[in-house]
Short mmCIF file of C-alpha atoms in Angstrom, two decimals:
data_model
loop_
_atom_site.label_atom_id
_atom_site.label_comp_id
_atom_site.label_asym_id
_atom_site.label_seq_id
_atom_site.Cartn_x
_atom_site.Cartn_y
_atom_site.Cartn_z
CA MET A 1 27.68 32.95 -9.65
CA CYS A 2 25.20 35.14 -7.86
CA GLY A 3 25.13 34.01 -4.23
CA ARG A 4 24.06 37.17 -2.40
CA TYR A 5 22.02 40.19 -3.33
CA ALA A 6 19.95 43.02 -1.87
CA THR A 7 16.24 43.60 -2.34
CA ALA A 8 14.86 46.49 -0.35
CA ARG A 9 11.98 47.92 -2.40
CA ALA A 10 8.71 48.37 -0.56
CA ARG A 11 5.88 45.97 -1.30
CA GLN A 12 3.70 48.61 -2.96
CA GLU A 13 6.64 49.87 -4.99
CA LEU A 14 7.13 46.38 -6.46
CA ILE A 15 3.40 46.04 -7.14
CA ASP A 16 3.42 49.34 -9.03
CA GLU A 17 6.75 48.79 -10.82
CA PHE A 18 5.80 45.37 -12.16
CA GLN A 19 2.07 46.09 -12.60
CA VAL A 20 1.18 43.22 -10.29
CA GLN A 21 -2.43 42.08 -10.36
CA VAL A 22 -2.38 39.64 -7.44
CA ASP A 23 -0.53 40.25 -4.17
CA ALA A 24 0.14 36.76 -2.79
CA VAL A 25 2.75 37.78 -0.21
CA GLU A 26 1.51 36.24 3.01
CA LYS A 27 3.76 38.09 5.48
CA ASP A 28 5.10 41.62 5.58
CA LEU A 29 7.82 42.10 2.97
CA GLN A 30 10.88 43.37 4.81
CA PRO A 31 13.96 44.94 3.17
CA ASP A 32 16.78 42.40 2.93
CA TYR A 33 20.27 43.71 2.29
CA ASN A 34 21.94 40.32 2.55
CA VAL A 35 19.80 37.79 0.70
CA ALA A 36 21.34 34.33 0.91
CA PRO A 37 20.39 30.91 -0.48
CA THR A 38 17.37 29.16 1.12
CA LYS A 39 15.85 32.49 2.19
CA GLN A 40 12.35 33.49 1.14
CA VAL A 41 12.63 36.08 -1.63
CA PRO A 42 10.08 38.15 -3.56
CA VAL A 43 9.41 37.10 -7.15
CA VAL A 44 7.06 38.23 -9.87
CA LEU A 45 5.41 35.55 -12.01
CA THR A 46 2.35 35.05 -14.19
CA ARG A 47 0.18 32.07 -13.36
CA ALA A 48 -3.47 31.02 -13.40
CA ALA A 49 -5.07 30.34 -10.03
CA LYS A 50 -4.91 26.66 -9.05
CA ASP A 51 -8.65 26.46 -8.39
CA GLU A 52 -9.48 28.38 -11.58
CA PRO A 53 -7.10 27.01 -14.25
CA GLU A 54 -9.35 28.18 -17.08
CA GLU A 55 -9.12 31.79 -15.95
CA GLU A 56 -6.58 34.13 -17.51
CA ALA A 57 -3.14 33.94 -15.89
CA GLN A 58 -2.40 36.96 -13.69
CA ARG A 59 0.82 38.69 -12.74
CA THR A 60 1.53 37.84 -9.14
CA LEU A 61 3.91 38.94 -6.42
CA ARG A 62 4.81 36.24 -3.90
CA THR A 63 7.76 34.96 -1.89
CA VAL A 64 9.54 31.70 -2.68
CA ARG A 65 12.56 29.80 -1.39
CA TRP A 66 15.82 30.65 -3.18
CA GLY A 67 17.36 27.43 -4.46
CA LEU A 68 15.35 25.52 -7.05
CA VAL A 69 14.14 22.05 -6.08
CA PRO A 70 13.17 19.90 -9.10
CA VAL A 71 9.92 17.96 -8.93
CA TRP A 72 11.87 14.68 -8.83
CA ALA A 73 14.06 15.67 -5.85
CA LYS A 74 13.82 13.54 -2.71
CA ASP A 75 14.28 16.46 -0.33
CA LEU A 76 14.86 20.21 -0.14
CA SER A 77 18.61 20.02 0.40
CA ILE A 78 19.37 19.94 -3.32
CA GLY A 79 18.08 23.51 -3.56
CA SER A 80 21.14 24.98 -1.85
CA ARG A 81 23.22 23.79 -4.82
CA MET A 82 20.79 25.12 -7.42
CA ILE A 83 20.63 28.84 -6.69
CA ASN A 84 21.97 29.67 -10.17
CA ALA A 85 21.32 28.30 -13.65
CA ARG A 86 23.72 29.08 -16.51
CA PHE A 87 22.05 30.76 -19.48
CA GLU A 88 24.15 28.71 -21.87
CA THR A 89 22.66 25.39 -20.72
CA VAL A 90 19.51 26.19 -18.74
CA HIS A 91 17.18 25.21 -21.61
CA GLU A 92 18.60 21.67 -21.80
CA LYS A 93 19.50 20.71 -18.23
CA PRO A 94 16.96 18.20 -16.80
CA ALA A 95 16.55 20.19 -13.59
CA TYR A 96 15.66 23.43 -15.38
CA ARG A 97 14.31 22.79 -18.88
CA ARG A 98 10.64 22.33 -17.93
CA ALA A 99 10.67 25.48 -15.81
CA PHE A 100 12.50 27.39 -18.57
CA ALA A 101 9.67 26.55 -20.95
CA ARG A 102 6.74 27.34 -18.64
CA ARG A 103 7.69 28.68 -15.21
CA ARG A 104 9.76 31.81 -15.57
CA CYS A 105 9.87 34.63 -13.05
CA LEU A 106 11.59 37.90 -12.20
CA LEU A 107 13.49 38.47 -8.98
CA PRO A 108 13.52 42.18 -8.03
CA ALA A 109 16.87 43.36 -6.69
CA ASP A 110 18.67 46.60 -5.92
CA GLY A 111 22.03 45.03 -6.68
CA TYR A 112 24.16 41.99 -5.97
CA PHE A 113 27.42 41.11 -4.24
CA GLU A 114 30.54 39.48 -5.62
CA TRP A 115 33.91 38.75 -4.04
CA TYR A 116 37.20 39.76 -5.67
CA VAL A 117 40.37 37.83 -4.86
CA LEU A 118 42.92 40.44 -3.77
CA GLU A 119 46.17 40.56 -5.68
CA ASP A 120 48.32 40.24 -2.56
CA SER A 121 46.84 36.77 -2.00
CA ARG A 122 48.08 35.61 -5.41
CA THR A 123 51.65 34.65 -6.28
CA ASP A 124 53.75 33.25 -9.11
CA ASP A 125 56.38 31.83 -6.74
CA PRO A 126 55.91 28.01 -6.56
CA ALA A 127 57.06 27.88 -2.94
CA GLU A 128 54.79 30.71 -1.91
CA GLY A 129 52.06 29.16 -4.01
CA GLU A 130 52.09 26.01 -1.90
CA LYS A 131 51.74 28.10 1.24
CA ALA A 132 48.90 30.07 -0.31
CA LYS A 133 47.00 26.87 -1.08
CA LYS A 134 46.88 26.16 2.64
CA LYS A 135 45.46 29.60 3.39
CA LYS A 136 42.13 31.01 2.35
CA PRO A 137 42.58 33.74 -0.28
CA GLN A 138 41.77 37.26 0.84
CA LYS A 139 38.57 38.44 -0.81
CA GLN A 140 37.00 41.88 -1.01
CA PRO A 141 33.21 42.08 -1.36
CA PHE A 142 31.81 44.44 -3.98
CA PHE A 143 28.27 45.71 -4.41
CA ILE A 144 27.20 45.92 -8.05
CA HIS A 145 24.07 47.82 -9.08
CA PRO A 146 22.54 49.77 -12.00
CA LYS A 147 24.03 53.24 -12.32
CA ASP A 148 20.56 54.76 -12.56
CA ASN A 149 19.44 52.92 -9.40
CA ALA A 150 16.56 51.32 -11.28
CA VAL A 151 15.23 48.03 -9.96
CA MET A 152 17.10 45.01 -11.32
CA ALA A 153 14.71 42.40 -12.69
CA MET A 154 16.84 39.26 -12.52
CA ALA A 155 15.77 36.45 -14.82
CA GLY A 156 14.66 33.45 -12.81
CA LEU A 157 12.79 30.17 -12.90
CA TYR A 158 10.42 28.80 -10.30
CA GLU A 159 9.31 25.29 -9.47
CA LEU A 160 6.77 23.64 -7.19
CA TRP A 161 7.97 20.68 -5.14
CA LYS A 162 5.67 18.43 -3.14
CA SER A 163 7.02 17.54 0.28
CA PRO A 164 6.53 14.14 1.98
CA GLU A 165 3.89 15.93 4.08
CA ASN A 166 1.97 16.74 0.87
CA GLU A 167 2.77 20.45 1.10
CA TRP A 168 3.73 22.45 -1.97
CA VAL A 169 7.03 24.31 -1.65
CA TRP A 170 7.76 27.12 -4.11
CA THR A 171 11.44 27.49 -5.04
CA CYS A 172 13.44 29.50 -7.56
CA THR A 173 16.82 29.98 -9.22
CA VAL A 174 18.61 32.97 -10.80
CA ILE A 175 19.85 32.68 -14.38
CA THR A 176 23.44 33.88 -14.85
CA THR A 177 25.49 34.99 -17.84
CA ASP A 178 28.93 36.36 -18.72
CA ALA A 179 29.73 39.66 -17.04
CA PRO A 180 30.85 42.64 -19.18
CA ASP A 181 34.54 43.55 -19.02
CA GLU A 182 34.36 46.15 -16.25
CA LEU A 183 32.54 43.65 -13.99
CA GLY A 184 34.35 40.55 -15.22
CA ARG A 185 37.49 41.65 -13.40
CA ILE A 186 35.56 41.08 -10.16
CA HIS A 187 33.76 37.92 -11.24
CA ASP A 188 33.18 36.44 -14.69
CA ARG A 189 29.47 35.76 -14.11
CA MET A 190 26.51 37.96 -13.22
CA PRO A 191 22.71 37.69 -13.01
CA MET A 192 20.88 37.89 -16.33
CA ILE A 193 18.76 41.05 -16.33
CA VAL A 194 15.44 41.25 -18.18
CA THR A 195 14.66 44.71 -19.56
CA PRO A 196 11.17 46.15 -18.89
CA ASP A 197 10.15 45.92 -22.55
CA ARG A 198 10.54 42.12 -22.32
CA TRP A 199 8.88 41.47 -18.97
CA ASP A 200 5.52 40.56 -20.54
CA ALA A 201 7.00 37.96 -22.88
CA TRP A 202 9.39 36.55 -20.27
CA LEU A 203 6.57 36.01 -17.79
CA ASP A 204 4.12 34.65 -20.36
CA PRO A 205 3.52 30.94 -19.51
CA GLY A 206 2.02 30.52 -22.96
CA LEU A 207 5.38 31.20 -24.61
CA THR A 208 6.99 27.75 -24.54
CA ASP A 209 9.30 27.80 -27.56
CA THR A 210 12.74 27.70 -25.94
CA ASP A 211 14.47 29.37 -28.88
CA GLN A 212 12.11 32.33 -28.65
CA VAL A 213 12.55 32.47 -24.88
CA ARG A 214 16.33 32.48 -25.20
CA GLU A 215 16.12 35.42 -27.60
CA LEU A 216 14.52 37.48 -24.84
CA LEU A 217 17.72 37.35 -22.81
CA THR A 218 20.77 39.42 -23.71
CA PRO A 219 23.83 40.08 -21.50
CA ALA A 220 24.05 43.47 -19.80
CA MET A 221 25.56 46.30 -21.80
CA ALA A 222 28.94 47.57 -20.69
CA GLY A 223 28.79 50.80 -18.72
CA ASN A 224 25.34 50.28 -17.20
CA PHE A 225 26.53 49.11 -13.78
CA GLU A 226 28.52 50.57 -10.91
CA ALA A 227 30.70 48.44 -8.62
CA TYR A 228 32.39 49.48 -5.40
CA PRO A 229 33.91 47.75 -2.36
CA VAL A 230 31.74 47.33 0.72
CA SER A 231 32.24 46.17 4.28
CA LYS A 232 33.26 42.59 4.91
CA ALA A 233 30.37 42.46 7.34
CA VAL A 234 28.33 41.19 4.40
CA ASN A 235 30.35 37.97 4.58
CA SER A 236 28.14 36.84 7.48
CA VAL A 237 24.49 36.17 6.70
CA LYS A 238 23.74 37.24 10.28
CA ASN A 239 24.43 40.85 9.31
CA ASN A 240 21.71 42.83 7.57
CA GLY A 241 21.01 46.51 7.02
CA PRO A 242 21.51 49.38 4.56
CA GLU A 243 25.08 49.87 5.75
CA LEU A 244 26.04 46.67 3.90
CA ILE A 245 25.56 48.34 0.51
CA GLN A 246 27.38 51.56 1.42
CA PRO A 247 30.82 52.18 -0.17
CA SER A 248 33.79 51.27 2.01
CA THR A 249 37.23 52.76 1.52
CA ASN A 250 39.03 49.84 3.17
CA GLY A 251 36.48 47.01 2.95
CA GLY A 252 36.65 46.50 6.68
#
């Protein structure tokens, strides 16, 4: 799964990179090196204005809550369990299929974090194995990012949920896929990345054929990403700053 990532590009940089037509970010967009579920995150989407539905849909930058809340949900809490949607089933799951057909988005990121279970916390000895079950396994956080440092456009879906107070809450999820071999040793899943040549089609709300939409997504090619251990300070969502994505020789 993808449960933490970093997004530190400046607002104008995202507007330029994604050729955004409408800037709907209401507050200053601050760099976030430790994005966690339920946080507000920047997304790029294409949508017609609510008060002008006949107008042409425009590419928009806005912030939404990470953790998709389906329209039928009774409250927001379900979103914390729906931060990721598996590519293999996203088009057929009741919580995601409507959004997959019409409400797709891109989540800009500099890279993401995964945790690797250290070998010394594993054992083949049955007796030791019972002891290990009682202890939390030792995990080393890794930061994984494109080797060329290009922005990662993570494939996502967004949804609008109406609260009991009649307020619309925008939420999103990240689509995940199998990780290539060199990353799979850390974790077997990774965010699905949409290449720039497919951004237009992915964001097009008029493209509703799920088979065609699925064809837009292909797993990352081996060799395109770099992974290295980082400080365990990233384990706490209270910590934030560029030091969290710097290489660490001991992970401490």
